[in-house]
């Protein structure tokens, strides 16, 4: 469960980085 959340958060961070980048 925690792993899934962390993976989702990581994906969100990547998305945000892409938008900002």
PDB file of N, H, CA, C and O in Angstrom:
ATOM      1  N   UNK A   1       0.846  -1.210   0.000  1.00  0.00           N
ATOM      2  CA  UNK A   1       0.000   0.000   0.000  1.00  0.00           C
ATOM      3  C   UNK A   1       0.881   1.261   0.000  1.00  0.00           C
ATOM      4  O   UNK A   1       0.746   2.129  -0.862  1.00  0.00           O
ATOM      5  N   UNK A   2       1.769   1.337   0.969  1.00  0.00           N
ATOM      6  H   UNK A   2       1.880   0.632   1.670  1.00  0.00           H
ATOM      7  CA  UNK A   2       2.637   2.525   1.062  1.00  0.00           C
ATOM      8  C   UNK A   2       3.446   2.672  -0.216  1.00  0.00           C
ATOM      9  O   UNK A   2       3.643   3.772  -0.733  1.00  0.00           O
ATOM     10  N   UNK A   3       3.912   1.519  -0.714  1.00  0.00           N
ATOM     11  H   UNK A   3       3.752   0.625  -0.295  1.00  0.00           H
ATOM     12  CA  UNK A   3       4.739   1.542  -1.930  1.00  0.00           C
ATOM     13  C   UNK A   3       3.943   2.157  -3.069  1.00  0.00           C
ATOM     14  O   UNK A   3       4.458   2.976  -3.830  1.00  0.00           O
ATOM     15  N   UNK A   4       2.696   1.758  -3.178  1.00  0.00           N
ATOM     16  H   UNK A   4       2.277   1.092  -2.560  1.00  0.00           H
ATOM     17  CA  UNK A   4       1.844   2.284  -4.267  1.00  0.00           C
ATOM     18  C   UNK A   4       1.743   3.798  -4.150  1.00  0.00           C
ATOM     19  O   UNK A   4       1.886   4.508  -5.146  1.00  0.00           O
ATOM     20  N   UNK A   5       1.503   4.288  -2.964  1.00  0.00           N
ATOM     21  H   UNK A   5       1.387   3.712  -2.155  1.00  0.00           H
ATOM     22  CA  UNK A   5       1.369   5.734  -2.758  1.00  0.00           C
ATOM     23  C   UNK A   5       2.667   6.439  -3.136  1.00  0.00           C
ATOM     24  O   UNK A   5       2.656   7.476  -3.800  1.00  0.00           O
ATOM     25  N   UNK A   6       3.781   5.860  -2.704  1.00  0.00           N
ATOM     26  H   UNK A   6       3.790   5.018  -2.164  1.00  0.00           H
ATOM     27  CA  UNK A   6       5.078   6.484  -3.007  1.00  0.00           C
ATOM     28  C   UNK A   6       5.291   6.528  -4.506  1.00  0.00           C
ATOM     29  O   UNK A   6       5.769   7.524  -5.048  1.00  0.00           O
ATOM     30  N   UNK A   7       4.929   5.428  -5.179  1.00  0.00           N
ATOM     31  H   UNK A   7       4.540   4.618  -4.739  1.00  0.00           H
ATOM     32  CA  UNK A   7       5.100   5.386  -6.638  1.00  0.00           C
ATOM     33  C   UNK A   7       4.236   6.460  -7.281  1.00  0.00           C
ATOM     34  O   UNK A   7       4.670   7.141  -8.210  1.00  0.00           O
ATOM     35  N   UNK A   8       3.004   6.609  -6.779  1.00  0.00           N
ATOM     36  H   UNK A   8       2.652   6.056  -6.024  1.00  0.00           H
ATOM     37  CA  UNK A   8       2.103   7.622  -7.339  1.00  0.00           C
ATOM     38  C   UNK A   8       2.692   9.013  -7.112  1.00  0.00           C
ATOM     39  O   UNK A   8       2.673   9.856  -8.009  1.00  0.00           O
ATOM     40  N   UNK A   9       3.210   9.245  -5.919  1.00  0.00           N
ATOM     41  H   UNK A   9       3.226   8.560  -5.191  1.00  0.00           H
ATOM     42  CA  UNK A   9       3.798  10.556  -5.616  1.00  0.00           C
ATOM     43  C   UNK A   9       4.989  10.809  -6.526  1.00  0.00           C
ATOM     44  O   UNK A   9       5.166  11.915  -7.037  1.00  0.00           O
ATOM     45  N   UNK A  10       5.799   9.785  -6.726  1.00  0.00           N
ATOM     46  H   UNK A  10       5.655   8.887  -6.311  1.00  0.00           H
ATOM     47  CA  UNK A  10       6.958   9.923  -7.605  1.00  0.00           C
ATOM     48  C   UNK A  10       6.507  10.295  -9.009  1.00  0.00           C
ATOM     49  O   UNK A  10       7.125  11.135  -9.663  1.00  0.00           O
ATOM     50  N   UNK A  11       5.433   9.671  -9.469  1.00  0.00           N
ATOM     51  H   UNK A  11       4.931   8.989  -8.937  1.00  0.00           H
ATOM     52  CA  UNK A  11       4.916   9.979 -10.807  1.00  0.00           C
ATOM     53  C   UNK A  11       4.447  11.421 -10.870  1.00  0.00           C
ATOM     54  O   UNK A  11       4.673  12.112 -11.863  1.00  0.00           O
ATOM     55  N   UNK A  12       3.794  11.872  -9.810  1.00  0.00           N
ATOM     56  H   UNK A  12       3.611  11.310  -9.003  1.00  0.00           H
ATOM     57  CA  UNK A  12       3.319  13.261  -9.785  1.00  0.00           C
ATOM     58  C   UNK A  12       4.508  14.216  -9.823  1.00  0.00           C
ATOM     59  O   UNK A  12       4.473  15.233 -10.516  1.00  0.00           O
ATOM     60  N   UNK A  13       5.530  13.893  -9.097  1.00  0.00           N
ATOM     61  H   UNK A  13       5.559  13.067  -8.534  1.00  0.00           H
ATOM     62  CA  UNK A  13       6.720  14.757  -9.067  1.00  0.00           C
ATOM     63  C   UNK A  13       7.326  14.825 -10.458  1.00  0.00           C
ATOM     64  O   UNK A  13       7.708  15.895 -10.932  1.00  0.00           O
ATOM     65  N   UNK A  14       7.409  13.661 -11.112  1.00  0.00           N
ATOM     66  H   UNK A  14       7.099  12.792 -10.727  1.00  0.00           H
ATOM     67  CA  UNK A  14       7.989  13.626 -12.466  1.00  0.00           C
ATOM     68  C   UNK A  14       7.149  14.495 -13.395  1.00  0.00           C
ATOM     69  O   UNK A  14       7.683  15.253 -14.205  1.00  0.00           O
ATOM     70  N   UNK A  15       5.835  14.377 -13.268  1.00  0.00           N
ATOM     71  H   UNK A  15       5.402  13.761 -12.610  1.00  0.00           H
ATOM     72  CA  UNK A  15       4.935  15.178 -14.126  1.00  0.00           C
ATOM     73  C   UNK A  15       5.180  16.661 -13.877  1.00  0.00           C
ATOM     74  O   UNK A  15       5.324  17.440 -14.820  1.00  0.00           O
ATOM     75  N   UNK A  16       5.227  17.044 -12.620  1.00  0.00           N
ATOM     76  H   UNK A  16       5.110  16.411 -11.854  1.00  0.00           H
ATOM     77  CA  UNK A  16       5.442  18.453 -12.276  1.00  0.00           C
ATOM     78  C   UNK A  16       6.790  18.921 -12.812  1.00  0.00           C
ATOM     79  O   UNK A  16       6.897  20.010 -13.376  1.00  0.00           O
ATOM     80  N   UNK A  17       7.813  18.097 -12.633  1.00  0.00           N
ATOM     81  H   UNK A  17       7.726  17.213 -12.175  1.00  0.00           H
ATOM     82  CA  UNK A  17       9.156  18.472 -13.106  1.00  0.00           C
ATOM     83  C   UNK A  17       9.113  18.680 -14.612  1.00  0.00           C
ATOM     84  O   UNK A  17       9.730  19.607 -15.137  1.00  0.00           O
ATOM     85  N   UNK A  18       8.385  17.816 -15.299  1.00  0.00           N
ATOM     86  H   UNK A  18       7.884  17.063 -14.872  1.00  0.00           H
ATOM     87  CA  UNK A  18       8.290  17.936 -16.763  1.00  0.00           C
ATOM     88  C   UNK A  18       7.626  19.252 -17.132  1.00  0.00           C
ATOM     89  O   UNK A  18       8.082  19.956 -18.033  1.00  0.00           O
ATOM     90  N   UNK A  19       6.555  19.578 -16.435  1.00  0.00           N
ATOM     91  H   UNK A  19       6.185  19.006 -15.703  1.00  0.00           H
ATOM     92  CA  UNK A  19       5.827  20.822 -16.747  1.00  0.00           C
ATOM     93  C   UNK A  19       6.731  22.028 -16.456  1.00  0.00           C
ATOM     94  O   UNK A  19       6.799  22.969 -17.247  1.00  0.00           O
ATOM     95  N   UNK A  20       7.425  21.984 -15.307  1.00  0.00           N
ATOM     96  H   UNK A  20       7.370  21.220 -14.665  1.00  0.00           H
ATOM     97  CA  UNK A  20       8.294  23.106 -14.942  1.00  0.00           C
ATOM     98  C   UNK A  20       9.512  23.146 -15.854  1.00  0.00           C
ATOM     99  O   UNK A  20       9.986  24.216 -16.236  1.00  0.00           O
ATOM    100  N   UNK A  21      10.017  21.941 -16.202  1.00  0.00           N
ATOM    101  H   UNK A  21       9.632  21.072 -15.891  1.00  0.00           H
ATOM    102  CA  UNK A  21      11.216  21.849 -17.036  1.00  0.00           C
ATOM    103  C   UNK A  21      10.918  22.376 -18.425  1.00  0.00           C
ATOM    104  O   UNK A  21      11.800  22.386 -19.284  1.00  0.00           O
TER     105      UNK A  21
END
